[in-house]
Coordinates of C-alpha atoms in Angstrom, one line a residue:
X18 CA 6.6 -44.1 -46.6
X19 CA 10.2 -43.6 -47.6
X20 CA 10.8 -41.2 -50.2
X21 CA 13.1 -44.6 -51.2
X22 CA 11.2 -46.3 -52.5
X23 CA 8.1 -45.1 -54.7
X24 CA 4.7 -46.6 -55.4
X25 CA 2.2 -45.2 -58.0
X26 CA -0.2 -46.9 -59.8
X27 CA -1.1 -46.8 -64.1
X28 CA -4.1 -47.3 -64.7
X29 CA -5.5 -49.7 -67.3
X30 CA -8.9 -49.7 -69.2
X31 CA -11.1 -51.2 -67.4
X32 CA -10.0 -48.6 -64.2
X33 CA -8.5 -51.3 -62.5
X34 CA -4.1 -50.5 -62.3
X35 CA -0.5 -51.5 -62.4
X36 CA 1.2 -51.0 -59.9
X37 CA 5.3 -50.0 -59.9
X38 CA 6.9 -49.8 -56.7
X39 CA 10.4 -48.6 -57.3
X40 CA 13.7 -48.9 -55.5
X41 CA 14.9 -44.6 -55.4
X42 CA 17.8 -45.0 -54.1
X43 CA 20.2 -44.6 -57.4
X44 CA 23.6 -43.4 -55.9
X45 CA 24.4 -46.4 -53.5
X46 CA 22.9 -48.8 -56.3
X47 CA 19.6 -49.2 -54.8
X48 CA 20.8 -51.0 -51.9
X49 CA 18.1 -52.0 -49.7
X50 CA 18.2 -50.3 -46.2
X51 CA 15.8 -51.8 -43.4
X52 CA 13.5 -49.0 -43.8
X53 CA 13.0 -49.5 -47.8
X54 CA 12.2 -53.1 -46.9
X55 CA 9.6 -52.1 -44.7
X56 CA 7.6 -49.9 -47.1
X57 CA 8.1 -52.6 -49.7
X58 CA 6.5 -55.0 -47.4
X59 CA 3.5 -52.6 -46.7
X60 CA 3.5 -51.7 -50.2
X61 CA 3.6 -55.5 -51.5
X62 CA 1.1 -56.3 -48.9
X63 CA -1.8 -54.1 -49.8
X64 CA -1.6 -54.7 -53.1
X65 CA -1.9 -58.4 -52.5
X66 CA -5.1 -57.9 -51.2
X67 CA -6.3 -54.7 -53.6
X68 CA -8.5 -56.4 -56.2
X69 CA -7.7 -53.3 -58.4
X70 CA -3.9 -54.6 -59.0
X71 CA -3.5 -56.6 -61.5
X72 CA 0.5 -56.9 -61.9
X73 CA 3.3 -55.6 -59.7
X74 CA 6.3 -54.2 -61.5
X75 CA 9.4 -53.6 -59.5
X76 CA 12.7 -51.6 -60.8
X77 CA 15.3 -49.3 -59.8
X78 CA 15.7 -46.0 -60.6
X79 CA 18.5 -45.1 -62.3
X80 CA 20.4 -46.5 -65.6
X81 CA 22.8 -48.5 -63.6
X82 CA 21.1 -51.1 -61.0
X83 CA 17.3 -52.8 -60.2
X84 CA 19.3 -53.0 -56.7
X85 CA 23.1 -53.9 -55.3
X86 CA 21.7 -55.7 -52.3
X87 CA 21.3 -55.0 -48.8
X88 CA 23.1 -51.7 -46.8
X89 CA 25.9 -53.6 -45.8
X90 CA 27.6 -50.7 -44.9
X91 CA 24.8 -49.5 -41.8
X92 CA 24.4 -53.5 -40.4
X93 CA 28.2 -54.1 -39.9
X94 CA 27.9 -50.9 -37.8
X95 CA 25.0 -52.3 -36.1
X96 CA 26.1 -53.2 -32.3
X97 CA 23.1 -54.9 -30.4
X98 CA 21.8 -58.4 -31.8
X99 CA 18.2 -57.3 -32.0
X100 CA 19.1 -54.5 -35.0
X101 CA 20.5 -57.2 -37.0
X102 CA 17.6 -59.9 -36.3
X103 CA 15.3 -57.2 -37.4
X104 CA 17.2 -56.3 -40.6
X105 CA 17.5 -60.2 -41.5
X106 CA 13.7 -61.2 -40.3
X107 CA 11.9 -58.4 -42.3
X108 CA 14.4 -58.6 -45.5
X109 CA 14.2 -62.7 -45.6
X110 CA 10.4 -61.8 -45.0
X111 CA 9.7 -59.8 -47.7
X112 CA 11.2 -62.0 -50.3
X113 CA 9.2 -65.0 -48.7
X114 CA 6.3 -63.0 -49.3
X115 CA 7.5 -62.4 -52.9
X116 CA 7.8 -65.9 -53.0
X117 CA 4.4 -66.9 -51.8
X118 CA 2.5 -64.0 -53.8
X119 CA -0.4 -64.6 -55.8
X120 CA -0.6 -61.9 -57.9
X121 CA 2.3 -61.9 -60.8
X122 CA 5.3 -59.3 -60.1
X123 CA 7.6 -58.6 -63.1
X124 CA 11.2 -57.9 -61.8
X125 CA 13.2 -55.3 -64.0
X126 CA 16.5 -56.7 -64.2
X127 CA 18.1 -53.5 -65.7
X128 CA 21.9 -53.2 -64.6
X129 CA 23.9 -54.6 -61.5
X130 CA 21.6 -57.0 -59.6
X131 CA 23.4 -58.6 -56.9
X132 CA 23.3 -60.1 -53.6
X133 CA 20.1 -59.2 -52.3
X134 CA 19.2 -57.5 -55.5
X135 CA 19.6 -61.1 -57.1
X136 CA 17.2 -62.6 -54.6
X137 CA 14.5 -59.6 -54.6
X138 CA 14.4 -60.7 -58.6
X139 CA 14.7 -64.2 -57.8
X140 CA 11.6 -64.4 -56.0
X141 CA 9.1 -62.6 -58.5
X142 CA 7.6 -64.6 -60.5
X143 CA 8.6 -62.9 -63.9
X144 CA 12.0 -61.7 -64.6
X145 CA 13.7 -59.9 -67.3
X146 CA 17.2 -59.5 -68.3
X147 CA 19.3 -57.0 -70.9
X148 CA 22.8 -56.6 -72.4
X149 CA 23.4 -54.2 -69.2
X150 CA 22.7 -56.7 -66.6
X151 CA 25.4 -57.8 -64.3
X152 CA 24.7 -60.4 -61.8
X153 CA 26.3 -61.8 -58.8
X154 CA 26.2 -63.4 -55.1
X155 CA 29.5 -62.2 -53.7
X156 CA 29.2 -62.6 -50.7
X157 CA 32.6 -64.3 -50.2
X158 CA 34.3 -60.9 -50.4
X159 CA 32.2 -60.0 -47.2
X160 CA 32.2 -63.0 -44.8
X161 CA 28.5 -63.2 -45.4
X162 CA 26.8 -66.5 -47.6
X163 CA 24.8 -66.4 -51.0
X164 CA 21.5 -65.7 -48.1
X165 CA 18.5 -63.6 -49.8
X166 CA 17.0 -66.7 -51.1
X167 CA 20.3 -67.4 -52.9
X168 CA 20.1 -71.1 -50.7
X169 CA 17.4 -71.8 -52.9
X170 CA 18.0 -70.4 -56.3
X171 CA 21.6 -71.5 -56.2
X172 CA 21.1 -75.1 -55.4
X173 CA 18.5 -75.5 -58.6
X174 CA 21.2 -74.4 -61.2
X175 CA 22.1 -77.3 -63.6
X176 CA 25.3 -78.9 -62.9
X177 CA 26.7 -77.5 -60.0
X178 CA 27.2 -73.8 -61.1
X179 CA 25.3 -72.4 -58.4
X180 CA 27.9 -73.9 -56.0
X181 CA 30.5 -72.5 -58.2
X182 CA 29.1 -68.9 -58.0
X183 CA 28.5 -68.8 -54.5
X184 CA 31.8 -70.0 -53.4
X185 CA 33.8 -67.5 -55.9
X186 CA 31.2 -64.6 -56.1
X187 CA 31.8 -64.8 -59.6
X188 CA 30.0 -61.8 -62.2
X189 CA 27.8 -63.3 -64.7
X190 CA 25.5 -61.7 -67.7
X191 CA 21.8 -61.3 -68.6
X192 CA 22.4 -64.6 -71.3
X193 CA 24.1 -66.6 -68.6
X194 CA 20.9 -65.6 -66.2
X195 CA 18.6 -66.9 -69.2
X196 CA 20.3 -70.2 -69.6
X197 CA 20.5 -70.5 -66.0
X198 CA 16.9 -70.1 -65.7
X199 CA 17.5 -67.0 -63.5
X200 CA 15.2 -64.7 -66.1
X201 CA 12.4 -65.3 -68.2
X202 CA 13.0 -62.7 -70.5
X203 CA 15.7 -61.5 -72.2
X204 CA 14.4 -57.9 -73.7
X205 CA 16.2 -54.4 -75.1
X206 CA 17.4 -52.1 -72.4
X207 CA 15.8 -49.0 -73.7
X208 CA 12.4 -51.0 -73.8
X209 CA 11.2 -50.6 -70.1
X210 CA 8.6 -47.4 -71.6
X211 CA 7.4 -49.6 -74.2
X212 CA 6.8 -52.7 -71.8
X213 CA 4.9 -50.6 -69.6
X214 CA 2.8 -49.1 -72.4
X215 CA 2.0 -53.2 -73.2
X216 CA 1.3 -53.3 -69.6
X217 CA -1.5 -50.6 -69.5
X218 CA -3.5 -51.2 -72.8
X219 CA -3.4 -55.3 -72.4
X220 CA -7.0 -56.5 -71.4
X221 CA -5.8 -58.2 -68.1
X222 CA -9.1 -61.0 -68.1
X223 CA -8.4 -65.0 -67.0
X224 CA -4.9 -65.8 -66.3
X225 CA -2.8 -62.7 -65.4
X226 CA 0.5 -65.2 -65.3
X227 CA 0.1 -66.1 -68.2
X228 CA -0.5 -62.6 -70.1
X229 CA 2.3 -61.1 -68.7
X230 CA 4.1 -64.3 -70.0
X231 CA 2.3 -63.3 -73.9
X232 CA 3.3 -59.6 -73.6
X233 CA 6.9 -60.3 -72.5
X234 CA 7.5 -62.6 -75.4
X235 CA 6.6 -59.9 -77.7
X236 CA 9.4 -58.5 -76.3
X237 CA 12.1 -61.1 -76.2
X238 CA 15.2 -60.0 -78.4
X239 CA 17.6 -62.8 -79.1
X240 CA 21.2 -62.2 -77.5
X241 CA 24.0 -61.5 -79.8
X242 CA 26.4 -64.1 -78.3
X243 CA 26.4 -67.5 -76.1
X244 CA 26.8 -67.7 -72.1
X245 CA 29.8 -67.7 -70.9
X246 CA 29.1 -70.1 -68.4
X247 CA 27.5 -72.5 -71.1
X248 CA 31.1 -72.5 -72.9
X249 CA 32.6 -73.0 -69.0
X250 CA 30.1 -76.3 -68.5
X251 CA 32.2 -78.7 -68.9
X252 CA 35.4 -77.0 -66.5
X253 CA 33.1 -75.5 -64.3
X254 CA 31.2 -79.2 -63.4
X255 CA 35.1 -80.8 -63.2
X256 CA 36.1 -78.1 -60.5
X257 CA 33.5 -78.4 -58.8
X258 CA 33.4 -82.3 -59.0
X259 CA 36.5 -82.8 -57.6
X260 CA 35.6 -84.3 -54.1
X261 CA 35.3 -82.7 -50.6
X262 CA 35.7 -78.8 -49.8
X263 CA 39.3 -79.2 -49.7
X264 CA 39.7 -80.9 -52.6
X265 CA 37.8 -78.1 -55.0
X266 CA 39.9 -75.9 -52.9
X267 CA 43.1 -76.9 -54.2
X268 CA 41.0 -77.9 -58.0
X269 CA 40.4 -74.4 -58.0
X270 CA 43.8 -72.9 -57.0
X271 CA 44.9 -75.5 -59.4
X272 CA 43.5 -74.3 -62.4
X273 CA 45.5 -74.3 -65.6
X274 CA 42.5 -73.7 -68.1
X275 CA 42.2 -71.1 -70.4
X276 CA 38.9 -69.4 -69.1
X277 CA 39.1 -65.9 -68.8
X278 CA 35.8 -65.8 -66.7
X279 CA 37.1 -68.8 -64.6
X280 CA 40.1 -67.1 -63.7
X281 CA 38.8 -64.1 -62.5
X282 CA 36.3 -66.3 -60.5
X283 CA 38.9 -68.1 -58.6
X284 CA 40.9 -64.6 -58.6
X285 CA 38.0 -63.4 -56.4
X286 CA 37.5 -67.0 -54.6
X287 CA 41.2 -66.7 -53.0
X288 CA 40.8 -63.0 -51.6
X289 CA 37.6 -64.3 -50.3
X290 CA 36.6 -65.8 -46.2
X291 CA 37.1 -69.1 -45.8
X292 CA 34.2 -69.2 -43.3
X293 CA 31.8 -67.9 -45.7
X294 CA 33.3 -70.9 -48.4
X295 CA 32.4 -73.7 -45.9
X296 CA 28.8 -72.2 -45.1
X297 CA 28.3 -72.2 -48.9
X298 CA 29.5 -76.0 -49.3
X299 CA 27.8 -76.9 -46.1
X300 CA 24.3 -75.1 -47.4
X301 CA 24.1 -76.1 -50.7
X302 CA 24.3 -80.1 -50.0
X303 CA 22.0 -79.4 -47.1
X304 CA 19.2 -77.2 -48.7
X305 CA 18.0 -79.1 -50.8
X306 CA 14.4 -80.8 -49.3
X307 CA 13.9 -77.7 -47.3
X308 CA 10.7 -75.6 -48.0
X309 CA 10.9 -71.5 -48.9
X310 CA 10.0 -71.4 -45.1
X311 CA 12.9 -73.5 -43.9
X312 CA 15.1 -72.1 -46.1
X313 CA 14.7 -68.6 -44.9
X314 CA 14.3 -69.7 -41.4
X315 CA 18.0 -71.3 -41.8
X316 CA 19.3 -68.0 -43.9
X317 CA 18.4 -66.4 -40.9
X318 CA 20.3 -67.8 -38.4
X319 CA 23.2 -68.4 -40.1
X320 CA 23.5 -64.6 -41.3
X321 CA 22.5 -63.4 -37.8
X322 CA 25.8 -65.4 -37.1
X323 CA 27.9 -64.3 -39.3
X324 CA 27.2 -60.9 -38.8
X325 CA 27.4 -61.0 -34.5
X326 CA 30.5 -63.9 -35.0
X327 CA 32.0 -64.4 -38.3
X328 CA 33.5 -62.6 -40.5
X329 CA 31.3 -60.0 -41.9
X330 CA 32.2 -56.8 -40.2
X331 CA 35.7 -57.4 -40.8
X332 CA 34.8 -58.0 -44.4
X333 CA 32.7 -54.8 -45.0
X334 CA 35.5 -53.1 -43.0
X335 CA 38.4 -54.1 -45.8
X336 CA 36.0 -53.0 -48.1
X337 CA 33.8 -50.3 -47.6
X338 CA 35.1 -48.7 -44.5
X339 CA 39.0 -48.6 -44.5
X340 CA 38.7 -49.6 -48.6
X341 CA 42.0 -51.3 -47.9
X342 CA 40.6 -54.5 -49.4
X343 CA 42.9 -56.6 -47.1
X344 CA 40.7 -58.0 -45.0
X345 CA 42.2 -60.4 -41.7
X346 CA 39.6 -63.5 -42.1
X347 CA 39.7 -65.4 -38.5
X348 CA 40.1 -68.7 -40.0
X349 CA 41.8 -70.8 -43.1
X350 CA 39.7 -73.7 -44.3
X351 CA 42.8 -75.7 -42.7
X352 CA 43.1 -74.2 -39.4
X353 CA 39.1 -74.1 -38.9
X354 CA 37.9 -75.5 -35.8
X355 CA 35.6 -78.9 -35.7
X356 CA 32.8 -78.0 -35.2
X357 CA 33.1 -73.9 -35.5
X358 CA 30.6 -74.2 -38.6
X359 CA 28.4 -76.0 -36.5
X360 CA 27.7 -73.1 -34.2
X361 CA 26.7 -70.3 -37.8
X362 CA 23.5 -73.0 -37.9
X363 CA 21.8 -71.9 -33.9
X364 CA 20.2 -69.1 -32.6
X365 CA 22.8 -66.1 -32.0
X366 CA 22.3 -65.0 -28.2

């Protein structure tokens, strides 16, 4: 097992355990490299069927992230198609397991929690939040899509925010992930130890779900302010009402509001691939009667594609490579080619 990504287990009373399976890779946020997805698969997979685990806690270590999403950096290196099927098959595989799992997993949501990070907390079935957590899908800044589940989490926001975060990769808050419905719990960020300690002296007998549900509302700290992206309801739900693609294109360059946070959204949107833009549109009215199967089944080709034909290496490039940040996207929304979306939704070969 990697030495990225740790697994011990607490025991509680009765000698059965909780088990933690940590994310160790604090200096590149936790991102998740193919080989840390695979021991979290093994990991995630014995414990399923180890009668002696009760609950499943997953974190990052560090002050600063659960996890910043996938190694970006390694798969736009990647040159043969199979390396980037098998990073897209087992990461979209674990969090369909997550998905799936019967046994409750609480996800700490300490810090930045993006991209993959976001959907690795999306799929566990408890979720908590603090006044340190910084969220996002910004995958329009690397010619990717909101994948990693985001299909699915994204398209059962109220209104149409999650279209408006994929398509502007815009940073949001532990309160805007509560009202959201992102996170269960909202709890202190020095509270993690004292969680735990709830954890290991609860008498885990009938519904485990549910416990973990009574032992994290002992927890839950009221937030000192509203969401931001409850205040932005109203603008966000016009912008993104405005008609086809095009049309919240130019709604959104358009923008004479007095939203900070919706500035700096679109501010981002602009700088970000066009390609990537129409995926997100094209996904999110698409997704929508597709099982956790079909979904992930869909992520996968399309990011696959993007990755072997779009725009992602160029995007990691700008960056993370060069760190010129002026990345050359192939195509404009306007000069796209019918049918060139088309292509994102096959088999690469």
């Amino acid at each position: 097992m990697t030495d990225l990504i740790l697994a011990e287990q607490l025991p509680i009373d009765d000698g059965r355990s909780i088990g933690i399976i940590t994310l160790n890779n604090p200096k590149a946020l936790n991102a998740q490299s193919l080989d840390m997805v695979k021991a979290m698969m093994r990991i995630f997979s014995d414990w399923r069927d180890d009668e002696s685990v009760v609950a499943i806690v997953l974190r990052g270590a560090g002050e600063r992230a659960l996890c910043a999403g996938g190694d970006i950096k390694t798969l736009s290196q990647a040159t043969g198609l199979s390396d980037v099927q098998e990073f897209f098959e087992h990461e979209y595989g674990l969090m369909q397991m997550l998905y799936e799992y019967p046994k409750p997993i609480l996800a700490w949501g300490h810090g930045v929690v993006m991209g993959g990070g976001l959907g690795l907390l999306s799929a566990c079935s408890h979720k908590a939040v603090t006044s340190e957590t910084m969220m996002a899908m910004p995958e329009v800044s690397i010619g990717l899509f909101p994948d990693a589940g985001g299909s699915w989490f994204l398209n059962r926001m109220m209104g149409k925010v999650g279209l408006f975060l994929g398509l502007t990769g815009a940073r949001f808050s532990g309160v805007d992930a509560l009202y959201l419905g992102l996170a269960d719990v909202y709890v202190a960020p020095d509270s993690y130890g004292d969680v735990i300690k709830a954890l290991t002296s609860a008498d885990w007998q009938g519904d485990h779900h549910g416990l973990l549900n009574q032992i994290l509302a002992k927890f839950y700290q009221a937030p000192d302010h509203d969401s931001q992206i409850l205040k932005d309801f109203h603008a966000i739900s016009a912008l993104m009402n405005a008609g086809s693609l095009a049309d919240v294109d130019r709604a959104l360059r358009g923008y004479q509001g007095d939203s900070e946070f919706i500035k700096s959204a679109i501010e981002n949107y602009t700088k970000g691939s066009d390609t990537t833009k129409a995926l997100t549109w094209r996904i999110y009215h698409e997704v929508k009667p597709y099982s956790i199967a079909e979904m992930f089944d869909m992520e996968r080709k399309v990011a696959v594609n993007c990755v072997m034909r779009g725009d992602f290496k160029e995007g990691v490039r700008a960056l993370l490579i060069d760190k010129d940040k002026n990345p050359k996207w192939r195509y404009t929304l306007a000069d796209m080619p019918v049918g060139y979306i088309d292509g994102f939704f096959g088999d690469c070969v």
